[in-house]
Every structure is written in structure tokens, then in C-alpha cells.
Amino acid sequence: MAAVNGIRVEGNTYFVIKVEGRFIYGRKITDSVCIVKTMKTFLICVFKEGIQPDNCAKTVEALGDHLILNRLYEIKRVTDDDQV
């Protein structure tokens, strides 16, 4: 079982705090991760210290629902350096 040793995202290990359906939530000291499975994609969102994890998780979950409902499967990787 992968969750025994946590989740590794970009070289960081997060303690699994909750697995619910197609959602996985993890925590590492001050940072958190939310993983959402869609039809063909995994959305992985890492929130740094100072960001409200509940708000971020709800946003990522809503994006996953939107992708599934609209059959949109290809997304671009977004980083902190990207211009919005």
C-alpha cells in the first residue's frame, strides 16, 4: 500500500491524512497536498504555508468536477512562475 510511507510529490513526502473516493489529502509540517483523479488526469495541488488548505482543496475538487463534466482531459502544468 503506497499510503503507508506517505505520498511523494516533487521530492517531498506528505503524510496521508484522508482518502475519500477520488480525492487524496496529505500534509507535511506547514505544506499540504490535494490529489484529485479525473477520467484521464490526476490534478496535484501543493499549497504552501499561509494558504488555506480547505479553500484550495475545494477549488481543486471543483476543477476536477468541471473536467469530468465537460470531458476535458488535457491540462497544462501550472507553476508559481506562470503568468495568469
JSON list of N, CA and C in Angstrom, two decimals:
[
{"chain": "A", "resi": 1, "resn": "MET", "atom": "N", "xyz": [0.84, -1.19, 0.00]},
{"chain": "A", "resi": 1, "resn": "MET", "atom": "CA", "xyz": [0.00, 0.00, 0.00]},
{"chain": "A", "resi": 1, "resn": "MET", "atom": "C", "xyz": [0.88, 1.25, 0.00]},
{"chain": "A", "resi": 2, "resn": "ALA", "atom": "N", "xyz": [0.71, 2.12, -0.96]},
{"chain": "A", "resi": 2, "resn": "ALA", "atom": "CA", "xyz": [1.56, 3.30, -1.12]},
{"chain": "A", "resi": 2, "resn": "ALA", "atom": "C", "xyz": [1.41, 4.30, 0.01]},
{"chain": "A", "resi": 3, "resn": "ALA", "atom": "N", "xyz": [0.22, 4.40, 0.59]},
{"chain": "A", "resi": 3, "resn": "ALA", "atom": "CA", "xyz": [-0.03, 5.42, 1.61]},
{"chain": "A", "resi": 3, "resn": "ALA", "atom": "C", "xyz": [0.71, 5.15, 2.91]},
{"chain": "A", "resi": 4, "resn": "VAL", "atom": "N", "xyz": [1.22, 3.94, 3.12]},
{"chain": "A", "resi": 4, "resn": "VAL", "atom": "CA", "xyz": [1.93, 3.61, 4.37]},
{"chain": "A", "resi": 4, "resn": "VAL", "atom": "C", "xyz": [3.12, 4.53, 4.57]},
{"chain": "A", "resi": 5, "resn": "ASN", "atom": "N", "xyz": [3.87, 4.80, 3.51]},
{"chain": "A", "resi": 5, "resn": "ASN", "atom": "CA", "xyz": [5.04, 5.66, 3.60]},
{"chain": "A", "resi": 5, "resn": "ASN", "atom": "C", "xyz": [4.75, 7.10, 3.17]},
{"chain": "A", "resi": 6, "resn": "GLY", "atom": "N", "xyz": [3.53, 7.43, 2.95]},
{"chain": "A", "resi": 6, "resn": "GLY", "atom": "CA", "xyz": [3.16, 8.77, 2.54]},
{"chain": "A", "resi": 6, "resn": "GLY", "atom": "C", "xyz": [3.09, 8.91, 1.03]},
{"chain": "A", "resi": 7, "resn": "ILE", "atom": "N", "xyz": [2.89, 10.15, 0.59]},
{"chain": "A", "resi": 7, "resn": "ILE", "atom": "CA", "xyz": [2.80, 10.49, -0.83]},
{"chain": "A", "resi": 7, "resn": "ILE", "atom": "C", "xyz": [4.02, 11.33, -1.16]},
{"chain": "A", "resi": 8, "resn": "ARG", "atom": "N", "xyz": [4.71, 10.98, -2.24]},
{"chain": "A", "resi": 8, "resn": "ARG", "atom": "CA", "xyz": [5.86, 11.79, -2.68]},
{"chain": "A", "resi": 8, "resn": "ARG", "atom": "C", "xyz": [5.44, 12.65, -3.87]},
{"chain": "A", "resi": 9, "resn": "VAL", "atom": "N", "xyz": [5.60, 13.95, -3.72]},
{"chain": "A", "resi": 9, "resn": "VAL", "atom": "CA", "xyz": [5.29, 14.90, -4.78]},
{"chain": "A", "resi": 9, "resn": "VAL", "atom": "C", "xyz": [6.47, 15.86, -4.89]},
{"chain": "A", "resi": 10, "resn": "GLU", "atom": "N", "xyz": [7.08, 15.88, -6.07]},
{"chain": "A", "resi": 10, "resn": "GLU", "atom": "CA", "xyz": [8.23, 16.75, -6.34]},
{"chain": "A", "resi": 10, "resn": "GLU", "atom": "C", "xyz": [9.32, 16.62, -5.27]},
{"chain": "A", "resi": 11, "resn": "GLY", "atom": "N", "xyz": [9.59, 15.39, -4.87]},
{"chain": "A", "resi": 11, "resn": "GLY", "atom": "CA", "xyz": [10.66, 15.12, -3.92]},
{"chain": "A", "resi": 11, "resn": "GLY", "atom": "C", "xyz": [10.30, 15.30, -2.46]},
{"chain": "A", "resi": 12, "resn": "ASN", "atom": "N", "xyz": [9.08, 15.73, -2.16]},
{"chain": "A", "resi": 12, "resn": "ASN", "atom": "CA", "xyz": [8.64, 15.91, -0.78]},
{"chain": "A", "resi": 12, "resn": "ASN", "atom": "C", "xyz": [7.66, 14.81, -0.41]},
{"chain": "A", "resi": 13, "resn": "THR", "atom": "N", "xyz": [7.77, 14.31, 0.81]},
{"chain": "A", "resi": 13, "resn": "THR", "atom": "CA", "xyz": [6.86, 13.28, 1.30]},
{"chain": "A", "resi": 13, "resn": "THR", "atom": "C", "xyz": [5.80, 13.91, 2.19]},
{"chain": "A", "resi": 14, "resn": "TYR", "atom": "N", "xyz": [4.53, 13.62, 1.88]},
{"chain": "A", "resi": 14, "resn": "TYR", "atom": "CA", "xyz": [3.40, 14.14, 2.64]},
{"chain": "A", "resi": 14, "resn": "TYR", "atom": "C", "xyz": [2.72, 12.99, 3.36]},
{"chain": "A", "resi": 15, "resn": "PHE", "atom": "N", "xyz": [2.36, 13.20, 4.62]},
{"chain": "A", "resi": 15, "resn": "PHE", "atom": "CA", "xyz": [1.62, 12.23, 5.42]},
{"chain": "A", "resi": 15, "resn": "PHE", "atom": "C", "xyz": [0.18, 12.22, 4.93]},
{"chain": "A", "resi": 16, "resn": "VAL", "atom": "N", "xyz": [-0.34, 11.04, 4.62]},
{"chain": "A", "resi": 16, "resn": "VAL", "atom": "CA", "xyz": [-1.73, 10.93, 4.14]},
{"chain": "A", "resi": 16, "resn": "VAL", "atom": "C", "xyz": [-2.67, 11.15, 5.31]},
{"chain": "A", "resi": 17, "resn": "ILE", "atom": "N", "xyz": [-3.52, 12.16, 5.20]},
{"chain": "A", "resi": 17, "resn": "ILE", "atom": "CA", "xyz": [-4.47, 12.44, 6.28]},
{"chain": "A", "resi": 17, "resn": "ILE", "atom": "C", "xyz": [-5.88, 11.99, 5.95]},
{"chain": "A", "resi": 18, "resn": "LYS", "atom": "N", "xyz": [-6.18, 11.83, 4.64]},
{"chain": "A", "resi": 18, "resn": "LYS", "atom": "CA", "xyz": [-7.53, 11.41, 4.28]},
{"chain": "A", "resi": 18, "resn": "LYS", "atom": "C", "xyz": [-7.55, 10.90, 2.84]},
{"chain": "A", "resi": 19, "resn": "VAL", "atom": "N", "xyz": [-8.26, 9.80, 2.64]},
{"chain": "A", "resi": 19, "resn": "VAL", "atom": "CA", "xyz": [-8.52, 9.28, 1.29]},
{"chain": "A", "resi": 19, "resn": "VAL", "atom": "C", "xyz": [-10.03, 9.12, 1.19]},
{"chain": "A", "resi": 20, "resn": "GLU", "atom": "N", "xyz": [-10.60, 9.80, 0.21]},
{"chain": "A", "resi": 20, "resn": "GLU", "atom": "CA", "xyz": [-12.06, 9.81, 0.09]},
{"chain": "A", "resi": 20, "resn": "GLU", "atom": "C", "xyz": [-12.45, 9.74, -1.39]},
{"chain": "A", "resi": 21, "resn": "GLY", "atom": "N", "xyz": [-12.89, 8.57, -1.82]},
{"chain": "A", "resi": 21, "resn": "GLY", "atom": "CA", "xyz": [-13.27, 8.42, -3.23]},
{"chain": "A", "resi": 21, "resn": "GLY", "atom": "C", "xyz": [-12.10, 8.70, -4.16]},
{"chain": "A", "resi": 22, "resn": "ARG", "atom": "N", "xyz": [-12.23, 9.71, -4.98]},
{"chain": "A", "resi": 22, "resn": "ARG", "atom": "CA", "xyz": [-11.17, 10.05, -5.93]},
{"chain": "A", "resi": 22, "resn": "ARG", "atom": "C", "xyz": [-10.26, 11.17, -5.42]},
{"chain": "A", "resi": 23, "resn": "PHE", "atom": "N", "xyz": [-10.33, 11.46, -4.12]},
{"chain": "A", "resi": 23, "resn": "PHE", "atom": "CA", "xyz": [-9.52, 12.51, -3.51]},
{"chain": "A", "resi": 23, "resn": "PHE", "atom": "C", "xyz": [-8.53, 11.94, -2.51]},
{"chain": "A", "resi": 24, "resn": "ILE", "atom": "N", "xyz": [-7.30, 12.47, -2.51]},
{"chain": "A", "resi": 24, "resn": "ILE", "atom": "CA", "xyz": [-6.29, 12.12, -1.51]},
{"chain": "A", "resi": 24, "resn": "ILE", "atom": "C", "xyz": [-5.75, 13.42, -0.95]},
{"chain": "A", "resi": 25, "resn": "TYR", "atom": "N", "xyz": [-5.67, 13.50, 0.37]},
{"chain": "A", "resi": 25, "resn": "TYR", "atom": "CA", "xyz": [-5.17, 14.70, 1.04]},
{"chain": "A", "resi": 25, "resn": "TYR", "atom": "C", "xyz": [-3.95, 14.34, 1.87]},
{"chain": "A", "resi": 26, "resn": "GLY", "atom": "N", "xyz": [-2.92, 15.19, 1.81]},
{"chain": "A", "resi": 26, "resn": "GLY", "atom": "CA", "xyz": [-1.71, 14.94, 2.57]},
{"chain": "A", "resi": 26, "resn": "GLY", "atom": "C", "xyz": [-1.20, 16.21, 3.22]},
{"chain": "A", "resi": 27, "resn": "ARG", "atom": "N", "xyz": [-0.33, 16.03, 4.22]},
{"chain": "A", "resi": 27, "resn": "ARG", "atom": "CA", "xyz": [0.21, 17.17, 4.96]},
{"chain": "A", "resi": 27, "resn": "ARG", "atom": "C", "xyz": [1.67, 16.93, 5.29]},
{"chain": "A", "resi": 28, "resn": "LYS", "atom": "N", "xyz": [2.45, 18.02, 5.27]},
{"chain": "A", "resi": 28, "resn": "LYS", "atom": "CA", "xyz": [3.86, 17.98, 5.65]},
{"chain": "A", "resi": 28, "resn": "LYS", "atom": "C", "xyz": [4.17, 19.27, 6.40]},
{"chain": "A", "resi": 29, "resn": "ILE", "atom": "N", "xyz": [4.35, 19.20, 7.67]},
{"chain": "A", "resi": 29, "resn": "ILE", "atom": "CA", "xyz": [4.61, 20.33, 8.57]},
{"chain": "A", "resi": 29, "resn": "ILE", "atom": "C", "xyz": [3.69, 21.51, 8.23]},
{"chain": "A", "resi": 30, "resn": "THR", "atom": "N", "xyz": [4.12, 22.43, 7.35]},
{"chain": "A", "resi": 30, "resn": "THR", "atom": "CA", "xyz": [3.29, 23.60, 7.04]},
{"chain": "A", "resi": 30, "resn": "THR", "atom": "C", "xyz": [2.65, 23.53, 5.66]},
{"chain": "A", "resi": 31, "resn": "ASP", "atom": "N", "xyz": [3.04, 22.57, 4.84]},
{"chain": "A", "resi": 31, "resn": "ASP", "atom": "CA", "xyz": [2.52, 22.45, 3.48]},
{"chain": "A", "resi": 31, "resn": "ASP", "atom": "C", "xyz": [1.48, 21.32, 3.39]},
{"chain": "A", "resi": 32, "resn": "SER", "atom": "N", "xyz": [0.62, 21.40, 2.39]},
{"chain": "A", "resi": 32, "resn": "SER", "atom": "CA", "xyz": [-0.40, 20.37, 2.17]},
{"chain": "A", "resi": 32, "resn": "SER", "atom": "C", "xyz": [-0.45, 20.01, 0.70]},
{"chain": "A", "resi": 33, "resn": "VAL", "atom": "N", "xyz": [-1.05, 18.85, 0.40]},
{"chain": "A", "resi": 33, "resn": "VAL", "atom": "CA", "xyz": [-1.24, 18.43, -0.98]},
{"chain": "A", "resi": 33, "resn": "VAL", "atom": "C", "xyz": [-2.65, 17.86, -1.11]},
{"chain": "A", "resi": 34, "resn": "CYS", "atom": "N", "xyz": [-3.26, 18.12, -2.27]},
{"chain": "A", "resi": 34, "resn": "CYS", "atom": "CA", "xyz": [-4.57, 17.56, -2.59]},
{"chain": "A", "resi": 34, "resn": "CYS", "atom": "C", "xyz": [-4.44, 16.94, -3.98]},
{"chain": "A", "resi": 35, "resn": "ILE", "atom": "N", "xyz": [-4.82, 15.68, -4.10]},
{"chain": "A", "resi": 35, "resn": "ILE", "atom": "CA", "xyz": [-4.76, 14.98, -5.38]},
{"chain": "A", "resi": 35, "resn": "ILE", "atom": "C", "xyz": [-6.18, 14.57, -5.76]},
{"chain": "A", "resi": 36, "resn": "VAL", "atom": "N", "xyz": [-6.57, 14.92, -6.97]},
{"chain": "A", "resi": 36, "resn": "VAL", "atom": "CA", "xyz": [-7.91, 14.62, -7.46]},
{"chain": "A", "resi": 36, "resn": "VAL", "atom": "C", "xyz": [-7.78, 13.82, -8.75]},
{"chain": "A", "resi": 37, "resn": "LYS", "atom": "N", "xyz": [-8.45, 12.68, -8.83]},
{"chain": "A", "resi": 37, "resn": "LYS", "atom": "CA", "xyz": [-8.43, 11.85, -10.03]},
{"chain": "A", "resi": 37, "resn": "LYS", "atom": "C", "xyz": [-9.63, 12.21, -10.89]},
{"chain": "A", "resi": 38, "resn": "THR", "atom": "N", "xyz": [-9.36, 12.50, -12.17]},
{"chain": "A", "resi": 38, "resn": "THR", "atom": "CA", "xyz": [-10.44, 12.71, -13.13]},
{"chain": "A", "resi": 38, "resn": "THR", "atom": "C", "xyz": [-10.45, 11.48, -14.03]},
{"chain": "A", "resi": 39, "resn": "MET", "atom": "N", "xyz": [-11.06, 11.58, -15.20]},
{"chain": "A", "resi": 39, "resn": "MET", "atom": "CA", "xyz": [-11.15, 10.42, -16.09]},
{"chain": "A", "resi": 39, "resn": "MET", "atom": "C", "xyz": [-9.77, 9.95, -16.56]},
{"chain": "A", "resi": 40, "resn": "LYS", "atom": "N", "xyz": [-8.91, 10.88, -16.99]},
{"chain": "A", "resi": 40, "resn": "LYS", "atom": "CA", "xyz": [-7.60, 10.51, -17.52]},
{"chain": "A", "resi": 40, "resn": "LYS", "atom": "C", "xyz": [-6.47, 11.31, -16.89]},
{"chain": "A", "resi": 41, "resn": "THR", "atom": "N", "xyz": [-6.76, 12.08, -15.88]},
{"chain": "A", "resi": 41, "resn": "THR", "atom": "CA", "xyz": [-5.79, 13.02, -15.33]},
{"chain": "A", "resi": 41, "resn": "THR", "atom": "C", "xyz": [-5.80, 12.97, -13.81]},
{"chain": "A", "resi": 42, "resn": "PHE", "atom": "N", "xyz": [-4.65, 13.25, -13.23]},
{"chain": "A", "resi": 42, "resn": "PHE", "atom": "CA", "xyz": [-4.56, 13.50, -11.80]},
{"chain": "A", "resi": 42, "resn": "PHE", "atom": "C", "xyz": [-4.24, 14.97, -11.62]},
{"chain": "A", "resi": 43, "resn": "LEU", "atom": "N", "xyz": [-5.04, 15.69, -10.86]},
{"chain": "A", "resi": 43, "resn": "LEU", "atom": "CA", "xyz": [-4.73, 17.07, -10.51]},
{"chain": "A", "resi": 43, "resn": "LEU", "atom": "C", "xyz": [-3.98, 17.02, -9.19]},
{"chain": "A", "resi": 44, "resn": "ILE", "atom": "N", "xyz": [-2.80, 17.58, -9.15]},
{"chain": "A", "resi": 44, "resn": "ILE", "atom": "CA", "xyz": [-1.99, 17.58, -7.93]},
{"chain": "A", "resi": 44, "resn": "ILE", "atom": "C", "xyz": [-1.74, 19.03, -7.55]},
{"chain": "A", "resi": 45, "resn": "CYS", "atom": "N", "xyz": [-2.24, 19.42, -6.41]},
{"chain": "A", "resi": 45, "resn": "CYS", "atom": "CA", "xyz": [-2.12, 20.80, -5.95]},
{"chain": "A", "resi": 45, "resn": "CYS", "atom": "C", "xyz": [-1.38, 20.82, -4.62]},
{"chain": "A", "resi": 46, "resn": "VAL", "atom": "N", "xyz": [-0.27, 21.55, -4.58]},
{"chain": "A", "resi": 46, "resn": "VAL", "atom": "CA", "xyz": [0.50, 21.70, -3.35]},
{"chain": "A", "resi": 46, "resn": "VAL", "atom": "C", "xyz": [0.28, 23.11, -2.84]},
{"chain": "A", "resi": 47, "resn": "PHE", "atom": "N", "xyz": [-0.13, 23.23, -1.59]},
{"chain": "A", "resi": 47, "resn": "PHE", "atom": "CA", "xyz": [-0.33, 24.56, -1.02]},
{"chain": "A", "resi": 47, "resn": "PHE", "atom": "C", "xyz": [0.73, 24.79, 0.04]},
{"chain": "A", "resi": 48, "resn": "LYS", "atom": "N", "xyz": [1.36, 25.92, -0.06]},
{"chain": "A", "resi": 48, "resn": "LYS", "atom": "CA", "xyz": [2.44, 26.29, 0.85]},
{"chain": "A", "resi": 48, "resn": "LYS", "atom": "C", "xyz": [1.86, 26.97, 2.09]},
{"chain": "A", "resi": 49, "resn": "GLU", "atom": "N", "xyz": [2.73, 27.20, 3.07]},
{"chain": "A", "resi": 49, "resn": "GLU", "atom": "CA", "xyz": [2.34, 27.87, 4.31]},
{"chain": "A", "resi": 49, "resn": "GLU", "atom": "C", "xyz": [1.66, 29.20, 4.00]},
{"chain": "A", "resi": 50, "resn": "GLY", "atom": "N", "xyz": [0.61, 29.50, 4.73]},
{"chain": "A", "resi": 50, "resn": "GLY", "atom": "CA", "xyz": [-0.11, 30.76, 4.54]},
{"chain": "A", "resi": 50, "resn": "GLY", "atom": "C", "xyz": [-1.34, 30.63, 3.65]},
{"chain": "A", "resi": 51, "resn": "ILE", "atom": "N", "xyz": [-1.44, 29.54, 2.92]},
{"chain": "A", "resi": 51, "resn": "ILE", "atom": "CA", "xyz": [-2.61, 29.30, 2.06]},
{"chain": "A", "resi": 51, "resn": "ILE", "atom": "C", "xyz": [-3.60, 28.45, 2.86]},
{"chain": "A", "resi": 52, "resn": "GLN", "atom": "N", "xyz": [-4.87, 28.75, 2.76]},
{"chain": "A", "resi": 52, "resn": "GLN", "atom": "CA", "xyz": [-5.90, 27.99, 3.47]},
{"chain": "A", "resi": 52, "resn": "GLN", "atom": "C", "xyz": [-6.15, 26.66, 2.75]},
{"chain": "A", "resi": 53, "resn": "PRO", "atom": "N", "xyz": [-5.74, 25.53, 3.33]},
{"chain": "A", "resi": 53, "resn": "PRO", "atom": "CA", "xyz": [-5.89, 24.23, 2.65]},
{"chain": "A", "resi": 53, "resn": "PRO", "atom": "C", "xyz": [-7.33, 23.90, 2.27]},
{"chain": "A", "resi": 54, "resn": "ASP", "atom": "N", "xyz": [-8.30, 24.25, 3.13]},
{"chain": "A", "resi": 54, "resn": "ASP", "atom": "CA", "xyz": [-9.69, 23.92, 2.81]},
{"chain": "A", "resi": 54, "resn": "ASP", "atom": "C", "xyz": [-10.16, 24.63, 1.55]},
{"chain": "A", "resi": 55, "resn": "ASN", "atom": "N", "xyz": [-9.81, 25.91, 1.42]},
{"chain": "A", "resi": 55, "resn": "ASN", "atom": "CA", "xyz": [-10.21, 26.67, 0.23]},
{"chain": "A", "resi": 55, "resn": "ASN", "atom": "C", "xyz": [-9.54, 26.11, -1.02]},
{"chain": "A", "resi": 56, "resn": "CYS", "atom": "N", "xyz": [-8.26, 25.80, -0.93]},
{"chain": "A", "resi": 56, "resn": "CYS", "atom": "CA", "xyz": [-7.54, 25.25, -2.08]},
{"chain": "A", "resi": 56, "resn": "CYS", "atom": "C", "xyz": [-8.09, 23.89, -2.48]},
{"chain": "A", "resi": 57, "resn": "ALA", "atom": "N", "xyz": [-8.35, 23.04, -1.49]},
{"chain": "A", "resi": 57, "resn": "ALA", "atom": "CA", "xyz": [-8.89, 21.70, -1.79]},
{"chain": "A", "resi": 57, "resn": "ALA", "atom": "C", "xyz": [-10.24, 21.81, -2.49]},
{"chain": "A", "resi": 58, "resn": "LYS", "atom": "N", "xyz": [-11.10, 22.71, -2.01]},
{"chain": "A", "resi": 58, "resn": "LYS", "atom": "CA", "xyz": [-12.41, 22.88, -2.65]},
{"chain": "A", "resi": 58, "resn": "LYS", "atom": "C", "xyz": [-12.27, 23.35, -4.10]},
{"chain": "A", "resi": 59, "resn": "THR", "atom": "N", "xyz": [-11.29, 24.23, -4.35]},
{"chain": "A", "resi": 59, "resn": "THR", "atom": "CA", "xyz": [-11.06, 24.72, -5.70]},
{"chain": "A", "resi": 59, "resn": "THR", "atom": "C", "xyz": [-10.57, 23.61, -6.62]},
{"chain": "A", "resi": 60, "resn": "VAL", "atom": "N", "xyz": [-9.63, 22.79, -6.14]},
{"chain": "A", "resi": 60, "resn": "VAL", "atom": "CA", "xyz": [-9.10, 21.69, -6.94]},
{"chain": "A", "resi": 60, "resn": "VAL", "atom": "C", "xyz": [-10.19, 20.65, -7.19]},
{"chain": "A", "resi": 61, "resn": "GLU", "atom": "N", "xyz": [-10.99, 20.35, -6.17]},
{"chain": "A", "resi": 61, "resn": "GLU", "atom": "CA", "xyz": [-12.10, 19.41, -6.33]},
{"chain": "A", "resi": 61, "resn": "GLU", "atom": "C", "xyz": [-13.08, 19.92, -7.38]},
{"chain": "A", "resi": 62, "resn": "ALA", "atom": "N", "xyz": [-13.40, 21.22, -7.33]},
{"chain": "A", "resi": 62, "resn": "ALA", "atom": "CA", "xyz": [-14.33, 21.81, -8.31]},
{"chain": "A", "resi": 62, "resn": "ALA", "atom": "C", "xyz": [-13.74, 21.75, -9.72]},
{"chain": "A", "resi": 63, "resn": "LEU", "atom": "N", "xyz": [-12.44, 22.00, -9.85]},
{"chain": "A", "resi": 63, "resn": "LEU", "atom": "CA", "xyz": [-11.79, 21.90, -11.16]},
{"chain": "A", "resi": 63, "resn": "LEU", "atom": "C", "xyz": [-11.87, 20.47, -11.69]},
{"chain": "A", "resi": 64, "resn": "GLY", "atom": "N", "xyz": [-11.64, 19.49, -10.82]},
{"chain": "A", "resi": 64, "resn": "GLY", "atom": "CA", "xyz": [-11.76, 18.08, -11.21]},
{"chain": "A", "resi": 64, "resn": "GLY", "atom": "C", "xyz": [-13.17, 17.76, -11.68]},
{"chain": "A", "resi": 65, "resn": "ASP", "atom": "N", "xyz": [-14.17, 18.23, -10.94]},
{"chain": "A", "resi": 65, "resn": "ASP", "atom": "CA", "xyz": [-15.57, 18.01, -11.34]},
{"chain": "A", "resi": 65, "resn": "ASP", "atom": "C", "xyz": [-15.85, 18.65, -12.70]},
{"chain": "A", "resi": 66, "resn": "HIS", "atom": "N", "xyz": [-15.33, 19.85, -12.91]},
{"chain": "A", "resi": 66, "resn": "HIS", "atom": "CA", "xyz": [-15.52, 20.56, -14.18]},
{"chain": "A", "resi": 66, "resn": "HIS", "atom": "C", "xyz": [-14.90, 19.77, -15.34]},
{"chain": "A", "resi": 67, "resn": "LEU", "atom": "N", "xyz": [-13.70, 19.26, -15.14]},
{"chain": "A", "resi": 67, "resn": "LEU", "atom": "CA", "xyz": [-13.04, 18.48, -16.19]},
{"chain": "A", "resi": 67, "resn": "LEU", "atom": "C", "xyz": [-13.84, 17.23, -16.54]},
{"chain": "A", "resi": 68, "resn": "ILE", "atom": "N", "xyz": [-14.36, 16.56, -15.52]},
{"chain": "A", "resi": 68, "resn": "ILE", "atom": "CA", "xyz": [-15.14, 15.35, -15.75]},
{"chain": "A", "resi": 68, "resn": "ILE", "atom": "C", "xyz": [-16.46, 15.67, -16.46]},
{"chain": "A", "resi": 69, "resn": "LEU", "atom": "N", "xyz": [-17.18, 16.67, -15.96]},
{"chain": "A", "resi": 69, "resn": "LEU", "atom": "CA", "xyz": [-18.48, 17.01, -16.53]},
{"chain": "A", "resi": 69, "resn": "LEU", "atom": "C", "xyz": [-18.38, 17.49, -17.98]},
{"chain": "A", "resi": 70, "resn": "ASN", "atom": "N", "xyz": [-17.29, 18.17, -18.30]},
{"chain": "A", "resi": 70, "resn": "ASN", "atom": "CA", "xyz": [-17.13, 18.72, -19.65]},
{"chain": "A", "resi": 70, "resn": "ASN", "atom": "C", "xyz": [-16.21, 17.89, -20.53]},
{"chain": "A", "resi": 71, "resn": "ARG", "atom": "N", "xyz": [-15.82, 16.72, -20.03]},
{"chain": "A", "resi": 71, "resn": "ARG", "atom": "CA", "xyz": [-14.96, 15.80, -20.77]},
{"chain": "A", "resi": 71, "resn": "ARG", "atom": "C", "xyz": [-13.68, 16.48, -21.28]},
{"chain": "A", "resi": 72, "resn": "LEU", "atom": "N", "xyz": [-13.11, 17.31, -20.44]},
{"chain": "A", "resi": 72, "resn": "LEU", "atom": "CA", "xyz": [-11.85, 17.99, -20.75]},
{"chain": "A", "resi": 72, "resn": "LEU", "atom": "C", "xyz": [-10.75, 17.23, -20.04]},
{"chain": "A", "resi": 73, "resn": "TYR", "atom": "N", "xyz": [-9.82, 16.68, -20.79]},
{"chain": "A", "resi": 73, "resn": "TYR", "atom": "CA", "xyz": [-8.84, 15.79, -20.18]},
{"chain": "A", "resi": 73, "resn": "TYR", "atom": "C", "xyz": [-7.41, 16.30, -20.24]},
{"chain": "A", "resi": 74, "resn": "GLU", "atom": "N", "xyz": [-7.12, 17.23, -21.11]},
{"chain": "A", "resi": 74, "resn": "GLU", "atom": "CA", "xyz": [-5.74, 17.70, -21.21]},
{"chain": "A", "resi": 74, "resn": "GLU", "atom": "C", "xyz": [-5.62, 19.04, -20.50]},
{"chain": "A", "resi": 75, "resn": "ILE", "atom": "N", "xyz": [-4.68, 19.12, -19.55]},
{"chain": "A", "resi": 75, "resn": "ILE", "atom": "CA", "xyz": [-4.45, 20.37, -18.86]},
{"chain": "A", "resi": 75, "resn": "ILE", "atom": "C", "xyz": [-2.96, 20.69, -18.88]},
{"chain": "A", "resi": 76, "resn": "LYS", "atom": "N", "xyz": [-2.64, 21.92, -18.66]},
{"chain": "A", "resi": 76, "resn": "LYS", "atom": "CA", "xyz": [-1.26, 22.39, -18.67]},
{"chain": "A", "resi": 76, "resn": "LYS", "atom": "C", "xyz": [-0.75, 22.44, -17.23]},
{"chain": "A", "resi": 77, "resn": "ARG", "atom": "N", "xyz": [0.50, 22.11, -17.04]},
{"chain": "A", "resi": 77, "resn": "ARG", "atom": "CA", "xyz": [1.11, 22.22, -15.72]},
{"chain": "A", "resi": 77, "resn": "ARG", "atom": "C", "xyz": [1.28, 23.70, -15.39]},
{"chain": "A", "resi": 78, "resn": "VAL", "atom": "N", "xyz": [0.83, 24.10, -14.23]},
{"chain": "A", "resi": 78, "resn": "VAL", "atom": "CA", "xyz": [0.92, 25.49, -13.79]},
{"chain": "A", "resi": 78, "resn": "VAL", "atom": "C", "xyz": [1.88, 25.55, -12.62]},
{"chain": "A", "resi": 79, "resn": "THR", "atom": "N", "xyz": [2.81, 26.50, -12.67]},
{"chain": "A", "resi": 79, "resn": "THR", "atom": "CA", "xyz": [3.76, 26.69, -11.57]},
{"chain": "A", "resi": 79, "resn": "THR", "atom": "C", "xyz": [3.63, 28.10, -11.03]},
{"chain": "A", "resi": 80, "resn": "ASP", "atom": "N", "xyz": [4.31, 28.36, -9.93]},
{"chain": "A", "resi": 80, "resn": "ASP", "atom": "CA", "xyz": [4.28, 29.69, -9.32]},
{"chain": "A", "resi": 80, "resn": "ASP", "atom": "C", "xyz": [4.82, 30.76, -10.27]},
{"chain": "A", "resi": 81, "resn": "ASP", "atom": "N", "xyz": [5.66, 30.38, -11.21]},
{"chain": "A", "resi": 81, "resn": "ASP", "atom": "CA", "xyz": [6.29, 31.33, -12.13]},
{"chain": "A", "resi": 81, "resn": "ASP", "atom": "C", "xyz": [5.40, 31.71, -13.31]},
{"chain": "A", "resi": 82, "resn": "ASP", "atom": "N", "xyz": [4.31, 30.98, -13.53]},
{"chain": "A", "resi": 82, "resn": "ASP", "atom": "CA", "xyz": [3.44, 31.25, -14.67]},
{"chain": "A", "resi": 82, "resn": "ASP", "atom": "C", "xyz": [2.66, 32.54, -14.46]},
{"chain": "A", "resi": 83, "resn": "GLN", "atom": "N", "xyz": [2.49, 33.28, -15.54]},
{"chain": "A", "resi": 83, "resn": "GLN", "atom": "CA", "xyz": [1.67, 34.50, -15.52]},
{"chain": "A", "resi": 83, "resn": "GLN", "atom": "C", "xyz": [0.22, 34.10, -15.71]},
{"chain": "A", "resi": 84, "resn": "VAL", "atom": "N", "xyz": [-0.66, 34.69, -14.93]},
{"chain": "A", "resi": 84, "resn": "VAL", "atom": "CA", "xyz": [-2.08, 34.38, -15.05]},
{"chain": "A", "resi": 84, "resn": "VAL", "atom": "C", "xyz": [-2.76, 35.46, -15.85]}
]
